[in-house]
Amino acid sequence: AFTQQFEKGYQTLATDYHLPLLKSLLEGVESDPTLFQADGLHPNAAAQPRIMQNVWRQLQAMLSKP
């Protein structure tokens, strides 16, 4: 329930302010427990290159639009 409310909040802000919303930053990370800190919530240093690739792929698509 918390996650859904959290996501809805960002979706609402993006819509209200006409901003692009990045999709899942954790694609390819969320299913690999070795990429998370001991708390199981926060990605560790090894996950950062994958997260960067996810962000960059989405940013490139956004930047290429007129």
PDB file with one MODEL, atoms N, CA, C and O in Angstrom:
MODEL        1
ATOM      1  N   ALA A   1       0.826  -1.190   0.000  1.00  0.00           N
ATOM      2  CA  ALA A   1       0.000   0.000   0.000  1.00  0.00           C
ATOM      3  C   ALA A   1       0.876   1.261   0.000  1.00  0.00           C
ATOM      4  O   ALA A   1       0.599   2.217  -0.725  1.00  0.00           O
ATOM      5  N   PHE A   2       1.925   1.253   0.814  1.00  0.00           N
ATOM      6  CA  PHE A   2       2.803   2.429   0.876  1.00  0.00           C
ATOM      7  C   PHE A   2       3.448   2.687  -0.476  1.00  0.00           C
ATOM      8  O   PHE A   2       3.503   3.827  -0.938  1.00  0.00           O
ATOM      9  N   THR A   3       3.935   1.626  -1.109  1.00  0.00           N
ATOM     10  CA  THR A   3       4.610   1.781  -2.397  1.00  0.00           C
ATOM     11  C   THR A   3       3.664   2.361  -3.440  1.00  0.00           C
ATOM     12  O   THR A   3       4.054   3.228  -4.222  1.00  0.00           O
ATOM     13  N   GLN A   4       2.436   1.892  -3.452  1.00  0.00           N
ATOM     14  CA  GLN A   4       1.458   2.397  -4.415  1.00  0.00           C
ATOM     15  C   GLN A   4       1.157   3.875  -4.168  1.00  0.00           C
ATOM     16  O   GLN A   4       1.044   4.650  -5.118  1.00  0.00           O
ATOM     17  N   GLN A   5       1.028   4.266  -2.911  1.00  0.00           N
ATOM     18  CA  GLN A   5       0.782   5.673  -2.582  1.00  0.00           C
ATOM     19  C   GLN A   5       1.980   6.533  -2.975  1.00  0.00           C
ATOM     20  O   GLN A   5       1.825   7.638  -3.495  1.00  0.00           O
ATOM     21  N   PHE A   6       3.163   6.012  -2.720  1.00  0.00           N
ATOM     22  CA  PHE A   6       4.404   6.701  -3.059  1.00  0.00           C
ATOM     23  C   PHE A   6       4.470   6.943  -4.569  1.00  0.00           C
ATOM     24  O   PHE A   6       4.733   8.059  -5.017  1.00  0.00           O
ATOM     25  N   GLU A   7       4.229   5.884  -5.344  1.00  0.00           N
ATOM     26  CA  GLU A   7       4.273   5.996  -6.801  1.00  0.00           C
ATOM     27  C   GLU A   7       3.192   6.942  -7.314  1.00  0.00           C
ATOM     28  O   GLU A   7       3.438   7.743  -8.216  1.00  0.00           O
ATOM     29  N   LYS A   8       2.008   6.850  -6.744  1.00  0.00           N
ATOM     30  CA  LYS A   8       0.911   7.724  -7.173  1.00  0.00           C
ATOM     31  C   LYS A   8       1.248   9.192  -6.913  1.00  0.00           C
ATOM     32  O   LYS A   8       0.903  10.060  -7.715  1.00  0.00           O
ATOM     33  N   GLY A   9       1.917   9.468  -5.804  1.00  0.00           N
ATOM     34  CA  GLY A   9       2.319  10.839  -5.502  1.00  0.00           C
ATOM     35  C   GLY A   9       3.229  11.408  -6.571  1.00  0.00           C
ATOM     36  O   GLY A   9       3.053  12.551  -6.992  1.00  0.00           O
ATOM     37  N   TYR A  10       4.198  10.624  -7.014  1.00  0.00           N
ATOM     38  CA  TYR A  10       5.102  11.084  -8.068  1.00  0.00           C
ATOM     39  C   TYR A  10       4.381  11.224  -9.401  1.00  0.00           C
ATOM     40  O   TYR A  10       4.644  12.157 -10.159  1.00  0.00           O
ATOM     41  N   GLN A  11       3.474  10.300  -9.687  1.00  0.00           N
ATOM     42  CA  GLN A  11       2.699  10.394 -10.925  1.00  0.00           C
ATOM     43  C   GLN A  11       1.849  11.661 -10.935  1.00  0.00           C
ATOM     44  O   GLN A  11       1.743  12.341 -11.956  1.00  0.00           O
ATOM     45  N   THR A  12       1.250  11.968  -9.803  1.00  0.00           N
ATOM     46  CA  THR A  12       0.424  13.173  -9.694  1.00  0.00           C
ATOM     47  C   THR A  12       1.263  14.427  -9.903  1.00  0.00           C
ATOM     48  O   THR A  12       0.856  15.330 -10.635  1.00  0.00           O
ATOM     49  N   LEU A  13       2.425  14.490  -9.270  1.00  0.00           N
ATOM     50  CA  LEU A  13       3.304  15.653  -9.440  1.00  0.00           C
ATOM     51  C   LEU A  13       3.737  15.816 -10.893  1.00  0.00           C
ATOM     52  O   LEU A  13       3.732  16.924 -11.431  1.00  0.00           O
ATOM     53  N   ALA A  14       4.110  14.712 -11.517  1.00  0.00           N
ATOM     54  CA  ALA A  14       4.540  14.779 -12.916  1.00  0.00           C
ATOM     55  C   ALA A  14       3.413  15.281 -13.807  1.00  0.00           C
ATOM     56  O   ALA A  14       3.640  16.092 -14.705  1.00  0.00           O
ATOM     57  N   THR A  15       2.213  14.806 -13.562  1.00  0.00           N
ATOM     58  CA  THR A  15       1.061  15.246 -14.351  1.00  0.00           C
ATOM     59  C   THR A  15       0.741  16.709 -14.085  1.00  0.00           C
ATOM     60  O   THR A  15       0.566  17.493 -15.019  1.00  0.00           O
ATOM     61  N   ASP A  16       0.668  17.073 -12.818  1.00  0.00           N
ATOM     62  CA  ASP A  16       0.303  18.445 -12.448  1.00  0.00           C
ATOM     63  C   ASP A  16       1.284  19.482 -12.986  1.00  0.00           C
ATOM     64  O   ASP A  16       0.885  20.581 -13.370  1.00  0.00           O
ATOM     65  N   TYR A  17       2.561  19.129 -13.010  1.00  0.00           N
ATOM     66  CA  TYR A  17       3.588  20.084 -13.428  1.00  0.00           C
ATOM     67  C   TYR A  17       4.131  19.808 -14.834  1.00  0.00           C
ATOM     68  O   TYR A  17       5.122  20.403 -15.256  1.00  0.00           O
ATOM     69  N   HIS A  18       3.466  18.895 -15.553  1.00  0.00           N
ATOM     70  CA  HIS A  18       3.838  18.578 -16.935  1.00  0.00           C
ATOM     71  C   HIS A  18       5.316  18.181 -17.041  1.00  0.00           C
ATOM     72  O   HIS A  18       6.057  18.691 -17.882  1.00  0.00           O
ATOM     73  N   LEU A  19       5.711  17.270 -16.174  1.00  0.00           N
ATOM     74  CA  LEU A  19       7.095  16.807 -16.133  1.00  0.00           C
ATOM     75  C   LEU A  19       7.179  15.349 -16.557  1.00  0.00           C
ATOM     76  O   LEU A  19       6.251  14.578 -16.311  1.00  0.00           O
ATOM     77  N   PRO A  20       8.280  14.963 -17.191  1.00  0.00           N
ATOM     78  CA  PRO A  20       8.453  13.544 -17.503  1.00  0.00           C
ATOM     79  C   PRO A  20       8.698  12.768 -16.211  1.00  0.00           C
ATOM     80  O   PRO A  20       9.259  13.295 -15.250  1.00  0.00           O
ATOM     81  N   LEU A  21       8.282  11.548 -16.208  1.00  0.00           N
ATOM     82  CA  LEU A  21       8.472  10.699 -15.038  1.00  0.00           C
ATOM     83  C   LEU A  21       9.286   9.487 -15.451  1.00  0.00           C
ATOM     84  O   LEU A  21       8.880   8.726 -16.329  1.00  0.00           O
ATOM     85  N   LEU A  22      10.423   9.311 -14.823  1.00  0.00           N
ATOM     86  CA  LEU A  22      11.240   8.140 -15.115  1.00  0.00           C
ATOM     87  C   LEU A  22      10.538   6.899 -14.595  1.00  0.00           C
ATOM     88  O   LEU A  22       9.973   6.896 -13.502  1.00  0.00           O
ATOM     89  N   LYS A  23      10.584   5.851 -15.395  1.00  0.00           N
ATOM     90  CA  LYS A  23      10.001   4.586 -14.967  1.00  0.00           C
ATOM     91  C   LYS A  23      10.965   3.930 -13.994  1.00  0.00           C
ATOM     92  O   LYS A  23      11.903   4.570 -13.517  1.00  0.00           O
ATOM     93  N   SER A  24      10.745   2.695 -13.705  1.00  0.00           N
ATOM     94  CA  SER A  24      11.513   1.991 -12.679  1.00  0.00           C
ATOM     95  C   SER A  24      13.022   2.160 -12.843  1.00  0.00           C
ATOM     96  O   SER A  24      13.604   1.772 -13.856  1.00  0.00           O
ATOM     97  N   LEU A  25      13.622   2.736 -11.844  1.00  0.00           N
ATOM     98  CA  LEU A  25      15.076   2.890 -11.835  1.00  0.00           C
ATOM     99  C   LEU A  25      15.758   1.577 -11.484  1.00  0.00           C
ATOM    100  O   LEU A  25      16.945   1.394 -11.755  1.00  0.00           O
ATOM    101  N   LEU A  26      15.008   0.667 -10.883  1.00  0.00           N
ATOM    102  CA  LEU A  26      15.589  -0.573 -10.381  1.00  0.00           C
ATOM    103  C   LEU A  26      15.392  -1.762 -11.318  1.00  0.00           C
ATOM    104  O   LEU A  26      15.567  -2.910 -10.910  1.00  0.00           O
ATOM    105  N   GLU A  27      15.031  -1.493 -12.565  1.00  0.00           N
ATOM    106  CA  GLU A  27      14.871  -2.579 -13.529  1.00  0.00           C
ATOM    107  C   GLU A  27      16.181  -3.355 -13.642  1.00  0.00           C
ATOM    108  O   GLU A  27      17.239  -2.767 -13.868  1.00  0.00           O
ATOM    109  N   GLY A  28      16.108  -4.668 -13.485  1.00  0.00           N
ATOM    110  CA  GLY A  28      17.302  -5.502 -13.532  1.00  0.00           C
ATOM    111  C   GLY A  28      18.072  -5.530 -12.229  1.00  0.00           C
ATOM    112  O   GLY A  28      19.074  -6.236 -12.114  1.00  0.00           O
ATOM    113  N   VAL A  29      17.617  -4.774 -11.251  1.00  0.00           N
ATOM    114  CA  VAL A  29      18.264  -4.721  -9.937  1.00  0.00           C
ATOM    115  C   VAL A  29      17.376  -5.382  -8.889  1.00  0.00           C
ATOM    116  O   VAL A  29      17.854  -6.127  -8.033  1.00  0.00           O
ATOM    117  N   GLU A  30      16.056  -5.095  -8.969  1.00  0.00           N
ATOM    118  CA  GLU A  30      15.133  -5.506  -7.917  1.00  0.00           C
ATOM    119  C   GLU A  30      15.092  -7.006  -7.677  1.00  0.00           C
ATOM    120  O   GLU A  30      14.748  -7.436  -6.576  1.00  0.00           O
ATOM    121  N   SER A  31      15.428  -7.805  -8.662  1.00  0.00           N
ATOM    122  CA  SER A  31      15.357  -9.257  -8.499  1.00  0.00           C
ATOM    123  C   SER A  31      16.669  -9.886  -8.039  1.00  0.00           C
ATOM    124  O   SER A  31      16.753 -11.106  -7.905  1.00  0.00           O
ATOM    125  N   ASP A  32      17.684  -9.075  -7.797  1.00  0.00           N
ATOM    126  CA  ASP A  32      18.995  -9.592  -7.389  1.00  0.00           C
ATOM    127  C   ASP A  32      19.343  -9.103  -5.984  1.00  0.00           C
ATOM    128  O   ASP A  32      19.777  -7.963  -5.815  1.00  0.00           O
ATOM    129  N   PRO A  33      19.154  -9.958  -4.977  1.00  0.00           N
ATOM    130  CA  PRO A  33      19.403  -9.528  -3.597  1.00  0.00           C
ATOM    131  C   PRO A  33      20.852  -9.125  -3.322  1.00  0.00           C
ATOM    132  O   PRO A  33      21.120  -8.430  -2.342  1.00  0.00           O
ATOM    133  N   THR A  34      21.781  -9.548  -4.167  1.00  0.00           N
ATOM    134  CA  THR A  34      23.181  -9.167  -3.945  1.00  0.00           C
ATOM    135  C   THR A  34      23.427  -7.697  -4.280  1.00  0.00           C
ATOM    136  O   THR A  34      24.490  -7.157  -3.973  1.00  0.00           O
ATOM    137  N   LEU A  35      22.454  -7.058  -4.904  1.00  0.00           N
ATOM    138  CA  LEU A  35      22.605  -5.652  -5.282  1.00  0.00           C
ATOM    139  C   LEU A  35      21.979  -4.696  -4.274  1.00  0.00           C
ATOM    140  O   LEU A  35      21.810  -3.509  -4.550  1.00  0.00           O
ATOM    141  N   PHE A  36      21.632  -5.233  -3.089  1.00  0.00           N
ATOM    142  CA  PHE A  36      21.015  -4.409  -2.050  1.00  0.00           C
ATOM    143  C   PHE A  36      21.840  -4.430  -0.774  1.00  0.00           C
ATOM    144  O   PHE A  36      22.541  -5.397  -0.476  1.00  0.00           O
ATOM    145  N   GLN A  37      21.738  -3.336  -0.029  1.00  0.00           N
ATOM    146  CA  GLN A  37      22.385  -3.263   1.272  1.00  0.00           C
ATOM    147  C   GLN A  37      21.696  -4.239   2.217  1.00  0.00           C
ATOM    148  O   GLN A  37      20.683  -4.842   1.866  1.00  0.00           O
ATOM    149  N   ALA A  38      22.239  -4.388   3.395  1.00  0.00           N
ATOM    150  CA  ALA A  38      21.723  -5.350   4.375  1.00  0.00           C
ATOM    151  C   ALA A  38      20.259  -5.110   4.727  1.00  0.00           C
ATOM    152  O   ALA A  38      19.561  -6.045   5.118  1.00  0.00           O
ATOM    153  N   ASP A  39      19.784  -3.870   4.593  1.00  0.00           N
ATOM    154  CA  ASP A  39      18.378  -3.591   4.929  1.00  0.00           C
ATOM    155  C   ASP A  39      17.407  -4.139   3.885  1.00  0.00           C
ATOM    156  O   ASP A  39      16.199  -4.165   4.118  1.00  0.00           O
ATOM    157  N   GLY A  40      17.926  -4.577   2.737  1.00  0.00           N
ATOM    158  CA  GLY A  40      17.085  -5.138   1.696  1.00  0.00           C
ATOM    159  C   GLY A  40      16.265  -4.110   0.929  1.00  0.00           C
ATOM    160  O   GLY A  40      15.483  -4.471   0.050  1.00  0.00           O
ATOM    161  N   LEU A  41      16.437  -2.841   1.254  1.00  0.00           N
ATOM    162  CA  LEU A  41      15.669  -1.761   0.621  1.00  0.00           C
ATOM    163  C   LEU A  41      16.494  -0.912  -0.332  1.00  0.00           C
ATOM    164  O   LEU A  41      16.041  -0.546  -1.417  1.00  0.00           O
ATOM    165  N   HIS A  42      17.697  -0.612   0.087  1.00  0.00           N
ATOM    166  CA  HIS A  42      18.522   0.356  -0.637  1.00  0.00           C
ATOM    167  C   HIS A  42      19.584  -0.342  -1.487  1.00  0.00           C
ATOM    168  O   HIS A  42      20.299  -1.216  -0.997  1.00  0.00           O
ATOM    169  N   PRO A  43      19.685   0.041  -2.754  1.00  0.00           N
ATOM    170  CA  PRO A  43      20.704  -0.538  -3.622  1.00  0.00           C
ATOM    171  C   PRO A  43      22.112  -0.211  -3.116  1.00  0.00           C
ATOM    172  O   PRO A  43      22.354   0.855  -2.550  1.00  0.00           O
ATOM    173  N   ASN A  44      23.016  -1.138  -3.331  1.00  0.00           N
ATOM    174  CA  ASN A  44      24.400  -0.935  -2.910  1.00  0.00           C
ATOM    175  C   ASN A  44      25.223  -0.365  -4.072  1.00  0.00           C
ATOM    176  O   ASN A  44      24.687  -0.065  -5.138  1.00  0.00           O
ATOM    177  N   ALA A  45      26.507  -0.224  -3.851  1.00  0.00           N
ATOM    178  CA  ALA A  45      27.389   0.370  -4.862  1.00  0.00           C
ATOM    179  C   ALA A  45      27.413  -0.452  -6.146  1.00  0.00           C
ATOM    180  O   ALA A  45      27.504   0.113  -7.236  1.00  0.00           O
ATOM    181  N   ALA A  46      27.333  -1.771  -6.036  1.00  0.00           N
ATOM    182  CA  ALA A  46      27.361  -2.619  -7.228  1.00  0.00           C
ATOM    183  C   ALA A  46      26.142  -2.400  -8.123  1.00  0.00           C
ATOM    184  O   ALA A  46      26.203  -2.676  -9.321  1.00  0.00           O
ATOM    185  N   ALA A  47      25.054  -1.916  -7.566  1.00  0.00           N
ATOM    186  CA  ALA A  47      23.828  -1.677  -8.342  1.00  0.00           C
ATOM    187  C   ALA A  47      23.865  -0.368  -9.119  1.00  0.00           C
ATOM    188  O   ALA A  47      23.093  -0.185 -10.061  1.00  0.00           O
ATOM    189  N   GLN A  48      24.741   0.533  -8.739  1.00  0.00           N
ATOM    190  CA  GLN A  48      24.719   1.878  -9.319  1.00  0.00           C
ATOM    191  C   GLN A  48      24.925   1.918 -10.831  1.00  0.00           C
ATOM    192  O   GLN A  48      24.240   2.693 -11.497  1.00  0.00           O
ATOM    193  N   PRO A  49      25.833   1.125 -11.412  1.00  0.00           N
ATOM    194  CA  PRO A  49      25.964   1.163 -12.878  1.00  0.00           C
ATOM    195  C   PRO A  49      24.672   0.770 -13.594  1.00  0.00           C
ATOM    196  O   PRO A  49      24.335   1.355 -14.624  1.00  0.00           O
ATOM    197  N   ARG A  50      23.953  -0.205 -13.067  1.00  0.00           N
ATOM    198  CA  ARG A  50      22.685  -0.611 -13.692  1.00  0.00           C
ATOM    199  C   ARG A  50      21.645   0.498 -13.566  1.00  0.00           C
ATOM    200  O   ARG A  50      20.908   0.782 -14.510  1.00  0.00           O
ATOM    201  N   ILE A  51      21.595   1.116 -12.398  1.00  0.00           N
ATOM    202  CA  ILE A  51      20.643   2.210 -12.194  1.00  0.00           C
ATOM    203  C   ILE A  51      20.974   3.360 -13.143  1.00  0.00           C
ATOM    204  O   ILE A  51      20.078   3.957 -13.739  1.00  0.00           O
ATOM    205  N   MET A  52      22.252   3.664 -13.277  1.00  0.00           N
ATOM    206  CA  MET A  52      22.677   4.726 -14.192  1.00  0.00           C
ATOM    207  C   MET A  52      22.262   4.393 -15.623  1.00  0.00           C
ATOM    208  O   MET A  52      21.803   5.277 -16.346  1.00  0.00           O
ATOM    209  N   GLN A  53      22.412   3.153 -16.042  1.00  0.00           N
ATOM    210  CA  GLN A  53      22.000   2.752 -17.390  1.00  0.00           C
ATOM    211  C   GLN A  53      20.497   2.942 -17.580  1.00  0.00           C
ATOM    212  O   GLN A  53      20.055   3.406 -18.631  1.00  0.00           O
ATOM    213  N   ASN A  54      19.720   2.587 -16.567  1.00  0.00           N
ATOM    214  CA  ASN A  54      18.268   2.764 -16.645  1.00  0.00           C
ATOM    215  C   ASN A  54      17.906   4.237 -16.795  1.00  0.00           C
ATOM    216  O   ASN A  54      17.075   4.598 -17.629  1.00  0.00           O
ATOM    217  N   VAL A  55      18.525   5.073 -15.993  1.00  0.00           N
ATOM    218  CA  VAL A  55      18.245   6.508 -16.055  1.00  0.00           C
ATOM    219  C   VAL A  55      18.703   7.072 -17.400  1.00  0.00           C
ATOM    220  O   VAL A  55      17.966   7.818 -18.045  1.00  0.00           O
ATOM    221  N   TRP A  56      19.900   6.725 -17.818  1.00  0.00           N
ATOM    222  CA  TRP A  56      20.446   7.283 -19.052  1.00  0.00           C
ATOM    223  C   TRP A  56      19.601   6.893 -20.263  1.00  0.00           C
ATOM    224  O   TRP A  56      19.345   7.724 -21.135  1.00  0.00           O
ATOM    225  N   ARG A  57      19.169   5.636 -20.322  1.00  0.00           N
ATOM    226  CA  ARG A  57      18.339   5.177 -21.437  1.00  0.00           C
ATOM    227  C   ARG A  57      17.055   6.018 -21.526  1.00  0.00           C
ATOM    228  O   ARG A  57      16.643   6.421 -22.614  1.00  0.00           O
ATOM    229  N   GLN A  58      16.442   6.272 -20.391  1.00  0.00           N
ATOM    230  CA  GLN A  58      15.206   7.051 -20.379  1.00  0.00           C
ATOM    231  C   GLN A  58      15.466   8.528 -20.683  1.00  0.00           C
ATOM    232  O   GLN A  58      14.683   9.169 -21.383  1.00  0.00           O
ATOM    233  N   LEU A  59      16.560   9.057 -20.157  1.00  0.00           N
ATOM    234  CA  LEU A  59      16.897  10.461 -20.432  1.00  0.00           C
ATOM    235  C   LEU A  59      17.206  10.681 -21.905  1.00  0.00           C
ATOM    236  O   LEU A  59      16.797  11.689 -22.482  1.00  0.00           O
ATOM    237  N   GLN A  60      17.921   9.753 -22.514  1.00  0.00           N
ATOM    238  CA  GLN A  60      18.228   9.883 -23.938  1.00  0.00           C
ATOM    239  C   GLN A  60      16.947   9.970 -24.757  1.00  0.00           C
ATOM    240  O   GLN A  60      16.839  10.791 -25.668  1.00  0.00           O
ATOM    241  N   ALA A  61      15.978   9.119 -24.430  1.00  0.00           N
ATOM    242  CA  ALA A  61      14.709   9.137 -25.158  1.00  0.00           C
ATOM    243  C   ALA A  61      13.996  10.474 -24.962  1.00  0.00           C
ATOM    244  O   ALA A  61      13.428  11.025 -25.904  1.00  0.00           O
ATOM    245  N   MET A  62      14.029  10.989 -23.739  1.00  0.00           N
ATOM    246  CA  MET A  62      13.370  12.271 -23.457  1.00  0.00           C
ATOM    247  C   MET A  62      14.074  13.426 -24.159  1.00  0.00           C
ATOM    248  O   MET A  62      13.422  14.328 -24.685  1.00  0.00           O
ATOM    249  N   LEU A  63      15.394  13.397 -24.168  1.00  0.00           N
ATOM    250  CA  LEU A  63      16.164  14.488 -24.767  1.00  0.00           C
ATOM    251  C   LEU A  63      16.077  14.501 -26.286  1.00  0.00           C
ATOM    252  O   LEU A  63      16.280  15.544 -26.909  1.00  0.00           O
ATOM    253  N   SER A  64      15.780  13.366 -26.882  1.00  0.00           N
ATOM    254  CA  SER A  64      15.709  13.308 -28.342  1.00  0.00           C
ATOM    255  C   SER A  64      14.365  13.787 -28.881  1.00  0.00           C
ATOM    256  O   SER A  64      14.211  13.971 -30.089  1.00  0.00           O
ATOM    257  N   LYS A  65      13.390  13.991 -27.991  1.00  0.00           N
ATOM    258  CA  LYS A  65      12.079  14.486 -28.426  1.00  0.00           C
ATOM    259  C   LYS A  65      12.139  15.998 -28.610  1.00  0.00           C
ATOM    260  O   LYS A  65      12.770  16.706 -27.825  1.00  0.00           O
ATOM    261  N   PRO A  66      11.471  16.487 -29.666  1.00  0.00           N
ATOM    262  CA  PRO A  66      11.460  17.948 -29.893  1.00  0.00           C
ATOM    263  C   PRO A  66      10.657  18.687 -28.839  1.00  0.00           C
ATOM    264  O   PRO A  66      10.553  19.912 -28.889  1.00  0.00           O
TER     265      PRO A  66
ENDMDL
END
